[in-house]
PDB file of C-alpha atoms in Angstrom:
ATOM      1  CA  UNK K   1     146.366  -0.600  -5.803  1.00  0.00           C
ATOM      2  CA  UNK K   2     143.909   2.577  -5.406  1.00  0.00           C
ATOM      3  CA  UNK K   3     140.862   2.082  -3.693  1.00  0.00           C
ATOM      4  CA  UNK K   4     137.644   1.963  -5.442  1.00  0.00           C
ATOM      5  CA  UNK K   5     135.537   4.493  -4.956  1.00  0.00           C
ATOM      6  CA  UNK K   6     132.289   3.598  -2.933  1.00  0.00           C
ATOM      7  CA  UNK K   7     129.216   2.636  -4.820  1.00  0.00           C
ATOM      8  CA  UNK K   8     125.503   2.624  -4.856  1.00  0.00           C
ATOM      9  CA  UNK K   9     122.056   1.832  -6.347  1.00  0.00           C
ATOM     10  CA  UNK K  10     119.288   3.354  -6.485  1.00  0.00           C
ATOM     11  CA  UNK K  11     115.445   3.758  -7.899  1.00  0.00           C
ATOM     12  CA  UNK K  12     114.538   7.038  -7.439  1.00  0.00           C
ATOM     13  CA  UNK K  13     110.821   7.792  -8.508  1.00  0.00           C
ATOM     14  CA  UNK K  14     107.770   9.948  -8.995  1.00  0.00           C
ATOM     15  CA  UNK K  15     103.904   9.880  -9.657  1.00  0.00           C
ATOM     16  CA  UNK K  16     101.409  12.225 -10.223  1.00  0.00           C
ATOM     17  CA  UNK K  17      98.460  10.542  -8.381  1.00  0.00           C
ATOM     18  CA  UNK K  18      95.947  12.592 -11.185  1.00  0.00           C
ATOM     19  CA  UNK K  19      96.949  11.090 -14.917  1.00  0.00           C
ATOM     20  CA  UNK K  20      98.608   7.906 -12.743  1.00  0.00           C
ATOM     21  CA  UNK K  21     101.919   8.384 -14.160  1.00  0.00           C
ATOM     22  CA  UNK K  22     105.394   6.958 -12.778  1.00  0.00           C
ATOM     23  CA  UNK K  23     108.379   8.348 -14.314  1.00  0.00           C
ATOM     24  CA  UNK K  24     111.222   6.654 -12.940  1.00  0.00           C
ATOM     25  CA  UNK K  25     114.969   6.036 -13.137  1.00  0.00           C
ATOM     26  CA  UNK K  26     117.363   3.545 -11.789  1.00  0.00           C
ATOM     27  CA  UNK K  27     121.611   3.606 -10.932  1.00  0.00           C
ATOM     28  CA  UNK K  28     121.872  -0.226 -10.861  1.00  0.00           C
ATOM     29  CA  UNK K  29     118.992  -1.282  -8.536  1.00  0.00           C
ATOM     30  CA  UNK K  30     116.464  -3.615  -9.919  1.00  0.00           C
ATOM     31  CA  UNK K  31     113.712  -2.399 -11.390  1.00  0.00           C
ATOM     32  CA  UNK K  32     110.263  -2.026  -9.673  1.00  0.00           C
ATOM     33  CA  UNK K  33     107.590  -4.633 -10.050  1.00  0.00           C
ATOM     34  CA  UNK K  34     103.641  -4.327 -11.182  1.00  0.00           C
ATOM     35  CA  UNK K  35     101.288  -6.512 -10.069  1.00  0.00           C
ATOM     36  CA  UNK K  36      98.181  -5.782 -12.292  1.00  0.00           C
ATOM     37  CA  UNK K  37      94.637  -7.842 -12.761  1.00  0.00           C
ATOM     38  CA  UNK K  38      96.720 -10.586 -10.734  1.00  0.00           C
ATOM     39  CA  UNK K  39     100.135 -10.950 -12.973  1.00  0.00           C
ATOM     40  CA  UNK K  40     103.024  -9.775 -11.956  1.00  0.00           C
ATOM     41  CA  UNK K  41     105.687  -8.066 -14.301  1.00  0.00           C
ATOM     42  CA  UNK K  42     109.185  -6.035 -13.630  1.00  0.00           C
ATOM     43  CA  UNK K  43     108.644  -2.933 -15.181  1.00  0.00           C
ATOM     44  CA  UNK K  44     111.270  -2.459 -18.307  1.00  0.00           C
ATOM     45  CA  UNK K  45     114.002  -0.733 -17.148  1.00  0.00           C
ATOM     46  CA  UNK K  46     116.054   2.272 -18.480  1.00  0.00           C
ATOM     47  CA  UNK K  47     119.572   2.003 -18.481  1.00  0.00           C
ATOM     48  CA  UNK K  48     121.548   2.957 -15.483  1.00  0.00           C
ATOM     49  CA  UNK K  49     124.976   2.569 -13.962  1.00  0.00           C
ATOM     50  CA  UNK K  50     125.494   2.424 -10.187  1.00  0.00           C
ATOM     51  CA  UNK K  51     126.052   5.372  -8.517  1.00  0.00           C
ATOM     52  CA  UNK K  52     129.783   6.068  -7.684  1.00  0.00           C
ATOM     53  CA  UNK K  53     130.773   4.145 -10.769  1.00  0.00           C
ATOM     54  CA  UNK K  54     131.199   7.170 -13.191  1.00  0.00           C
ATOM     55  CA  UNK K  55     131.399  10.793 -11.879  1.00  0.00           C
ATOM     56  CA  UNK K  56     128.446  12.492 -14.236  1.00  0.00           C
ATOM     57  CA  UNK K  57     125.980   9.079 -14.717  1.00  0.00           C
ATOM     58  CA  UNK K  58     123.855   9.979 -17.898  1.00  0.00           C
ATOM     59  CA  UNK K  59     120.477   7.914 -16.030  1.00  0.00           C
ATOM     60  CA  UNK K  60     117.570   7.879 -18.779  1.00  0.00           C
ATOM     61  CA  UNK K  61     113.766   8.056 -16.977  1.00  0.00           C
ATOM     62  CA  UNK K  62     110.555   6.269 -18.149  1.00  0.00           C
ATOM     63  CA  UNK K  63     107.283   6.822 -17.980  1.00  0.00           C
ATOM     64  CA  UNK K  64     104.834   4.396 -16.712  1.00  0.00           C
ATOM     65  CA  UNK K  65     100.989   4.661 -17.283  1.00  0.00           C
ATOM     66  CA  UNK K  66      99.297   2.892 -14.291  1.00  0.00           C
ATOM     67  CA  UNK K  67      95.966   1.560 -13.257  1.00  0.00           C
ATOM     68  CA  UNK K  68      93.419   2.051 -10.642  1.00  0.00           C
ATOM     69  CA  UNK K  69      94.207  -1.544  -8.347  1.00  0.00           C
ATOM     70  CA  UNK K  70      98.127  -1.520  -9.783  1.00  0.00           C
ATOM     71  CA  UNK K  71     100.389  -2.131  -6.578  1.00  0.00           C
ATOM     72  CA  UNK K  72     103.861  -1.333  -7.495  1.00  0.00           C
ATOM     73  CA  UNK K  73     106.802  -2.850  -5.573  1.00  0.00           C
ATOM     74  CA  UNK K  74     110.044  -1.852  -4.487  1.00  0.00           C
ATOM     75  CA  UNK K  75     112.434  -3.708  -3.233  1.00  0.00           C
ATOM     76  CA  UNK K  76     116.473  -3.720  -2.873  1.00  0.00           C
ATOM     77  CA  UNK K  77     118.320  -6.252  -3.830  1.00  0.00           C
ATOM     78  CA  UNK K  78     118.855  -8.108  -0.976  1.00  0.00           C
ATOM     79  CA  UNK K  79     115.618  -9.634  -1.544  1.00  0.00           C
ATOM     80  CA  UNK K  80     115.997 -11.552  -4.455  1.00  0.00           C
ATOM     81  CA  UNK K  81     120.059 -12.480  -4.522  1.00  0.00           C
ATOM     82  CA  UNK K  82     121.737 -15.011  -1.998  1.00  0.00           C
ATOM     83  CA  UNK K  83     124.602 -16.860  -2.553  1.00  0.00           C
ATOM     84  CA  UNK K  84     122.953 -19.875  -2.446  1.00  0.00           C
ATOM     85  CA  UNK K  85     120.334 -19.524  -5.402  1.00  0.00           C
ATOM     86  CA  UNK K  86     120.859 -18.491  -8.743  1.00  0.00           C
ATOM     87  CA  UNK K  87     119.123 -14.603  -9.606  1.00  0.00           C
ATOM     88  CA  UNK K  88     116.875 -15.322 -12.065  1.00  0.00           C
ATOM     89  CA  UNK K  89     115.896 -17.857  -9.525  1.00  0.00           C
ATOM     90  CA  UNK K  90     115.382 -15.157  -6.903  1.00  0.00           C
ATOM     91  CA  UNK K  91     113.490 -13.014  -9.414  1.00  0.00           C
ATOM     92  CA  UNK K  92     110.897 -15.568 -10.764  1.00  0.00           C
ATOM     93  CA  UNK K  93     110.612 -16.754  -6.723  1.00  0.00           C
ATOM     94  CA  UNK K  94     109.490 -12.617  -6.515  1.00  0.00           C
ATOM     95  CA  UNK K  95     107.103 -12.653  -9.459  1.00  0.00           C
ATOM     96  CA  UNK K  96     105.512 -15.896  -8.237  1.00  0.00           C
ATOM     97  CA  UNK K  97     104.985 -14.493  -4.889  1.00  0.00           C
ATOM     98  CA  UNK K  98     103.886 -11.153  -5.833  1.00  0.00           C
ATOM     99  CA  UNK K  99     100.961 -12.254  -8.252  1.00  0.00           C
ATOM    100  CA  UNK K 100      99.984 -15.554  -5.567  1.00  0.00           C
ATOM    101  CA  UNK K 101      97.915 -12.899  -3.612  1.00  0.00           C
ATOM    102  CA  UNK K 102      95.488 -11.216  -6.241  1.00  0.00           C
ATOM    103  CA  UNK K 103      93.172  -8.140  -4.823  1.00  0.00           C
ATOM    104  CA  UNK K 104      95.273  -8.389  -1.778  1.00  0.00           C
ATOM    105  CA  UNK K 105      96.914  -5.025  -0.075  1.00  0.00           C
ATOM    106  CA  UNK K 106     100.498  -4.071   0.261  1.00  0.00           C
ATOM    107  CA  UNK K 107     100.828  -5.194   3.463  1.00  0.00           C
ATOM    108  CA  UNK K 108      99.601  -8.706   2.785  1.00  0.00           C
ATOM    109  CA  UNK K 109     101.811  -8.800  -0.367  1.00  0.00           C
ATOM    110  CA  UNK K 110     105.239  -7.491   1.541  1.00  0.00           C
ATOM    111  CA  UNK K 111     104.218 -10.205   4.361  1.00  0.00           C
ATOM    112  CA  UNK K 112     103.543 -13.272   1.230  1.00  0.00           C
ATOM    113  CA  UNK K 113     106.876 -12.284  -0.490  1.00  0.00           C
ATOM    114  CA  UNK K 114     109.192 -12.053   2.388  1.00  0.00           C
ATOM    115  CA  UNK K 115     107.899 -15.256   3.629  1.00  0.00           C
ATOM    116  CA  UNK K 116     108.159 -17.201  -0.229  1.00  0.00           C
ATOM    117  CA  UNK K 117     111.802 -15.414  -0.557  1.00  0.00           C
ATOM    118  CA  UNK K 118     112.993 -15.527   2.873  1.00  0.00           C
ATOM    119  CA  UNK K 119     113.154 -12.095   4.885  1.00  0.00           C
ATOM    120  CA  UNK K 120     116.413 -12.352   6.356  1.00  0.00           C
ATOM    121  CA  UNK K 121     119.555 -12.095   4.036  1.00  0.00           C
ATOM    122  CA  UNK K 122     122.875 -12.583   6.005  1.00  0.00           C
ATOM    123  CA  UNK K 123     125.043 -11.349   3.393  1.00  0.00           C
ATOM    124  CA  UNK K 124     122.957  -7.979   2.188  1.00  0.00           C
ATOM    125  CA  UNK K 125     119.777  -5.913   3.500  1.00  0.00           C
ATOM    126  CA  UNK K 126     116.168  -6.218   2.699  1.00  0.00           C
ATOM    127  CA  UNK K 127     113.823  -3.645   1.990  1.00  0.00           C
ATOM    128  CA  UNK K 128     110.690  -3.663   0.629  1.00  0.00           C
ATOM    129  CA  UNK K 129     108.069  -0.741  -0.217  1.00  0.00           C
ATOM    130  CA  UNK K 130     104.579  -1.294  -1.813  1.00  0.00           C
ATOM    131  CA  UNK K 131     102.199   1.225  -3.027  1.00  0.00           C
ATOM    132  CA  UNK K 132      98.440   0.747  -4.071  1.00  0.00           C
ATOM    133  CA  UNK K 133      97.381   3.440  -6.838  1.00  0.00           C
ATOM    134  CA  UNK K 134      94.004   4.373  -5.898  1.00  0.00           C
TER     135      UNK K 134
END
């Protein structure tokens, strides 16, 4: 059989710290998170195929409007999948844990949701990235 080619994901990102907008696409990674006014949401995510799956990937951008306060998180997927829990599992473990620390930092908010999720993932990395919008 021929060998697969190799594949990726990705979020790739940027904001324009004046109007506070995000416009943002994804290749298969989940989609960022927004903690705002102490919920916690995934932001709805635009279609998008790995990368290395097709050879010219049509990836569709959004625009998100944030907040003075939001803190946006990004995160790969190693975080929220193991082979012992089921995914939606993982993600509402990442929602819980990102809105249980209201008015806290990033830092605070990486260190709460690695500890609720567990940081270490034998099977896949773990990454994690917040940003306050000021």
């Amino acid at each position: 059989g021929r060998d697969r080619p190799p594949t990726a994901s990705a979020v790739a990102a940027r904001y324009e710290p004046g109007p506070r907008v995000l416009t943002w696409a994804r290749a298969g990674h989940p989609p960022p998170l927004l903690v705002r006014d102490g919920a916690a949401a995934l932001l709805e995510a635009p279609e998008g195929v790995l990368l290395g799956a097709h050879d010219a990937p049509d990836l569709a951008s959004v625009i998100t409007r944030l907040h003075r306060g939001d803190l946006l998180l990004f995160y790969t997927d190693g975080l929220v999948e193991r082979r012992d829990r089921d995914l939606a599992d993982g993600f509402r473990m990442l929602l819980a844990a990102a809105a249980a620390r209201p008015g806290a930092g990033p830092d605070a908010v990486i260190d709460h949701v690695l500890r609720s999720l567990g940081a270490a993932n034998p099977d896949d990395d773990t990454c994690v990235l917040a940003v306050q919008v000021t």
